[in-house]
Tab-separated table of C-alpha atoms in Angstrom:
chain	number	residue	atom	x	y	z
Q	1	ALA	CA	0.000	0.000	0.000
Q	2	GLU	CA	2.835	2.383	0.846
Q	3	MET	CA	4.579	1.705	-2.466
Q	4	SER	CA	1.367	2.425	-4.400
Q	5	ARG	CA	0.956	5.723	-2.521
Q	6	VAL	CA	4.504	6.771	-3.427
Q	7	LEU	CA	4.047	5.769	-7.087
Q	8	ALA	CA	0.706	7.601	-7.250
Q	9	ASP	CA	2.372	10.900	-6.346
Q	10	SER	CA	2.046	13.328	-9.242
Q	11	ASN	CA	5.796	14.132	-8.967
Q	12	HIS	CA	6.596	10.717	-10.484
Q	13	VAL	CA	6.700	9.821	-14.144
Q	14	PRO	CA	3.547	7.842	-15.003
Q	15	LEU	CA	3.968	4.075	-15.042
Q	16	HIS	CA	3.038	1.986	-18.055
Q	17	ARG	CA	3.684	-1.516	-16.717
Q	18	LEU	CA	3.828	-2.968	-13.232
Q	19	SER	CA	4.758	-6.622	-12.686
Q	20	LEU	CA	3.909	-8.192	-9.359
Q	21	LEU	CA	4.944	-11.554	-7.942
Q	22	VAL	CA	2.688	-13.069	-5.294
Q	23	HIS	CA	4.140	-16.161	-3.623
Q	24	SER	CA	2.739	-18.288	-0.819
Q	25	VAL	CA	6.044	-18.056	1.074
Q	26	SER	CA	5.923	-14.265	1.170
Q	27	ILE	CA	2.293	-14.339	2.318
Q	28	MET	CA	3.222	-16.695	5.167
Q	29	HIS	CA	5.816	-14.213	6.441
Q	30	LYS	CA	3.950	-10.963	5.790
Q	31	SER	CA	0.397	-9.920	6.449
Q	32	LEU	CA	-1.931	-9.098	3.590
Q	33	ASP	CA	-3.008	-6.052	5.591
Q	34	SER	CA	-0.295	-3.980	3.896
Q	35	MET	CA	-1.600	-4.785	0.401
Q	36	PRO	CA	-2.937	-1.834	-1.617
Q	37	GLU	CA	-6.646	-1.198	-1.191
Q	38	ASP	CA	-8.895	-0.254	-4.078
Q	39	GLU	CA	-8.473	3.458	-3.254
Q	40	ASN	CA	-4.697	3.061	-3.638
Q	41	TRP	CA	-5.132	1.507	-7.093
Q	42	LYS	CA	-7.542	4.266	-8.114
Q	43	ALA	CA	-5.030	6.934	-7.077
Q	44	LEU	CA	-2.228	5.153	-8.938
Q	45	THR	CA	-4.246	4.873	-12.150
Q	46	ARG	CA	-5.255	8.545	-11.971
Q	47	ASN	CA	-1.579	9.505	-12.341
Q	48	SER	CA	-0.774	6.576	-14.651
Q	49	ALA	CA	-3.799	6.269	-16.935
Q	50	ASN	CA	-2.023	3.828	-19.288
Q	51	LEU	CA	-0.821	1.541	-16.489
Q	52	ARG	CA	-1.245	-2.189	-17.084
Q	53	VAL	CA	-0.487	-4.799	-14.434
Q	54	TYR	CA	0.956	-8.295	-14.806
Q	55	ILE	CA	0.578	-10.605	-11.809
Q	56	MET	CA	2.371	-13.925	-11.419
Q	57	VAL	CA	0.966	-16.081	-8.618
Q	58	PHE	CA	2.675	-19.119	-7.064
Q	59	ASP	CA	0.701	-21.423	-4.760
Q	60	VAL	CA	-1.515	-18.749	-3.253
Q	61	LYS	CA	-4.792	-19.877	-1.702
Q	62	SER	CA	-7.963	-18.702	-3.401
Q	63	ASP	CA	-9.111	-16.897	-0.223
Q	64	ASP	CA	-5.907	-14.842	-0.267
Q	65	MET	CA	-6.314	-14.078	-3.987
Q	66	LEU	CA	-9.822	-12.784	-3.328
Q	67	ARG	CA	-8.268	-10.321	-0.826
Q	68	ILE	CA	-5.491	-9.241	-3.224
Q	69	LEU	CA	-7.513	-8.710	-6.413
Q	70	LYS	CA	-9.032	-5.240	-6.129
Q	71	PRO	CA	-11.482	-3.964	-8.784
Q	72	SER	CA	-9.355	-0.950	-9.800
Q	73	ILE	CA	-6.237	-2.934	-10.739
Q	74	PRO	CA	-5.754	-2.487	-14.506
Q	75	LEU	CA	-4.931	-6.189	-14.818
Q	76	GLU	CA	-3.723	-7.142	-18.284
Q	77	ARG	CA	-2.024	-10.482	-17.613
Q	78	ILE	CA	-2.271	-13.071	-14.871
Q	79	HIS	CA	-0.339	-16.303	-14.502
Q	80	PHE	CA	-1.270	-18.857	-11.824
Q	81	ASP	CA	1.208	-21.627	-11.077
Q	82	SER	CA	0.345	-24.183	-8.400
Q	83	TYR	CA	2.200	-27.056	-6.824
Q	84	ILE	CA	0.237	-27.250	-3.573
Q	85	THR	CA	-3.011	-25.298	-3.943
Q	86	CYS	CA	-5.515	-25.057	-6.776
Q	87	VAL	CA	-7.216	-21.968	-8.121
Q	88	SER	CA	-10.947	-21.939	-7.536
Q	89	GLY	CA	-13.675	-21.236	-10.047
Q	90	ALA	CA	-14.660	-18.278	-7.837
Q	91	VAL	CA	-11.278	-16.607	-8.445
Q	92	VAL	CA	-11.546	-17.124	-12.218
Q	93	ASP	CA	-15.088	-15.745	-12.119
Q	94	LEU	CA	-13.965	-12.688	-10.139
Q	95	ILE	CA	-11.156	-12.034	-12.628
Q	96	SER	CA	-13.554	-12.235	-15.572
Q	97	ARG	CA	-15.956	-9.791	-13.893
Q	98	GLN	CA	-13.425	-7.239	-12.624
Q	99	TYR	CA	-10.868	-7.167	-15.433
Q	100	ASP	CA	-12.964	-7.624	-18.565
Q	101	LYS	CA	-11.725	-4.317	-20.045
Q	102	PHE	CA	-7.986	-5.040	-19.875
Q	103	LEU	CA	-7.281	-8.774	-19.533
Q	104	THR	CA	-5.371	-10.167	-22.530
Q	105	HIS	CA	-3.455	-13.137	-21.044
Q	106	PHE	CA	-4.706	-15.799	-18.651
Q	107	ILE	CA	-2.409	-18.709	-17.764
Q	108	LEU	CA	-3.496	-21.441	-15.373
Q	109	MET	CA	-0.999	-24.154	-14.454
Q	110	ASN	CA	-1.444	-26.894	-11.875
Q	111	ASP	CA	1.252	-29.395	-11.014
Q	112	VAL	CA	-0.553	-30.833	-7.975
Q	113	ILE	CA	-0.169	-34.585	-7.948
Q	114	ASP	CA	-3.647	-35.951	-7.290
Q	115	MET	CA	-4.588	-39.452	-8.352
Q	116	SER	CA	-8.300	-38.569	-8.508
Q	117	GLY	CA	-7.783	-36.418	-11.614
Q	118	PHE	CA	-7.470	-32.743	-12.449
Q	119	PRO	CA	-9.574	-30.196	-10.579
Q	120	ASP	CA	-12.688	-29.012	-12.416
Q	121	LEU	CA	-13.234	-25.247	-12.148
Q	122	SER	CA	-16.890	-25.557	-13.096
Q	123	ASP	CA	-17.693	-27.473	-9.879
Q	124	ASN	CA	-20.465	-29.280	-11.760
Q	125	ARG	CA	-22.227	-25.983	-12.512
Q	126	ASN	CA	-23.806	-25.159	-15.842
Q	127	GLU	CA	-21.528	-22.158	-16.281
Q	128	ASP	CA	-17.850	-22.861	-16.740
Q	129	PRO	CA	-15.674	-19.995	-15.394
Q	130	LEU	CA	-13.272	-20.307	-18.333
Q	131	VAL	CA	-16.124	-19.919	-20.832
Q	132	LEU	CA	-17.361	-16.872	-18.909
Q	133	LEU	CA	-13.802	-15.494	-18.956
Q	134	ALA	CA	-13.689	-15.883	-22.750
Q	135	TRP	CA	-17.121	-14.274	-23.085
Q	136	ARG	CA	-16.527	-11.279	-20.776
Q	137	CYS	CA	-12.873	-10.514	-21.523
Q	138	THR	CA	-13.157	-9.330	-25.100
Q	139	ARG	CA	-9.420	-8.540	-25.379
Q	140	LEU	CA	-8.336	-12.049	-24.348
Q	141	SER	CA	-5.673	-13.173	-26.812
Q	142	LEU	CA	-3.936	-15.941	-24.831
Q	143	LEU	CA	-5.530	-18.657	-22.721
Q	144	ALA	CA	-3.375	-21.502	-21.439
Q	145	VAL	CA	-4.667	-24.251	-19.135
Q	146	HIS	CA	-2.526	-27.104	-17.837
Q	147	GLY	CA	-3.555	-29.493	-15.067
Q	148	TYR	CA	-7.227	-28.460	-14.799
Q	149	THR	CA	-10.176	-30.245	-16.387
Q	150	VAL	CA	-11.497	-28.519	-19.485
Q	151	TRP	CA	-14.595	-30.101	-20.985
Q	152	ALA	CA	-14.376	-30.518	-24.759
Q	153	HIS	CA	-17.657	-28.689	-25.417
Q	154	ASN	CA	-16.423	-25.749	-23.285
Q	155	LEU	CA	-13.157	-25.661	-25.204
Q	156	ILE	CA	-15.164	-25.327	-28.426
Q	157	ALA	CA	-17.289	-22.580	-26.826
Q	158	ILE	CA	-14.149	-20.655	-25.802
Q	159	ALA	CA	-12.709	-20.896	-29.313
Q	160	ARG	CA	-15.983	-19.748	-30.875
Q	161	LEU	CA	-16.458	-16.866	-28.433
Q	162	ARG	CA	-13.024	-15.340	-29.028
Q	163	GLY	CA	-12.589	-16.445	-32.628
Q	164	SER	CA	-9.472	-15.223	-34.406
Q	165	ASP	CA	-8.794	-12.676	-31.627
Q	166	LEU	CA	-7.664	-15.597	-29.467
Q	167	LYS	CA	-4.116	-15.977	-30.802
Q	168	VAL	CA	-3.078	-18.763	-28.389
Q	169	LEU	CA	-5.344	-21.440	-26.916
Q	170	GLU	CA	-3.137	-23.949	-25.177
Q	171	VAL	CA	-4.644	-26.865	-23.258
Q	172	THR	CA	-2.810	-29.995	-22.183
Q	173	GLU	CA	-4.310	-33.041	-23.886
Q	174	GLU	CA	-4.724	-34.777	-20.517
Q	175	SER	CA	-6.803	-31.819	-19.309
Q	176	ILE	CA	-9.482	-32.281	-21.977
Q	177	ASP	CA	-12.455	-34.339	-20.823
Q	178	PHE	CA	-15.580	-35.485	-22.659
Q	179	ASP	CA	-19.127	-35.974	-21.457
Q	180	GLN	CA	-20.183	-39.609	-21.710
Q	181	GLY	CA	-22.886	-38.574	-24.229
Q	182	GLU	CA	-20.255	-36.921	-26.423
Q	183	LEU	CA	-18.106	-40.059	-26.374
Q	184	ALA	CA	-21.090	-42.176	-27.450
Q	185	ASP	CA	-21.753	-39.799	-30.374
Q	186	GLN	CA	-18.151	-40.030	-31.529
């Protein structure tokens, strides 16, 4: 929060890019109470109207991410990488709602070894958070998913929603799953 206040000062040259690393180890040793609040982000973007933020997240719990992701962050790129924890569908949904104007890159990687299969972000709901991300974030040009279940029909929906604007759609083959009805049809 203090750093954002200093950078928001009108005496500083406006920022164009800010890259942030959020790691579970740093969260264990420092409180999230010192994180910038939404007012801090608003002040920073007033002085730096063209600011875009890139966040790289390593093994951060979804509850902590919900506290970090403030609506006024001009988030352009986010990269989740997990070895211990998994990103929740709620976090993906929040990102698609809050950052629909700026988000261009969304990378979701999970290296959690779980014999029961890859986590499914849709939580058996009708609305898949990745499809909603593709629908809401009209500037999305890169979507990469590794180690999370992506249903084949949702993968087709994502590709159709973004069309040729989606330059990179990268999904690990093992992540793609089919409904039993789809398998019978094929």
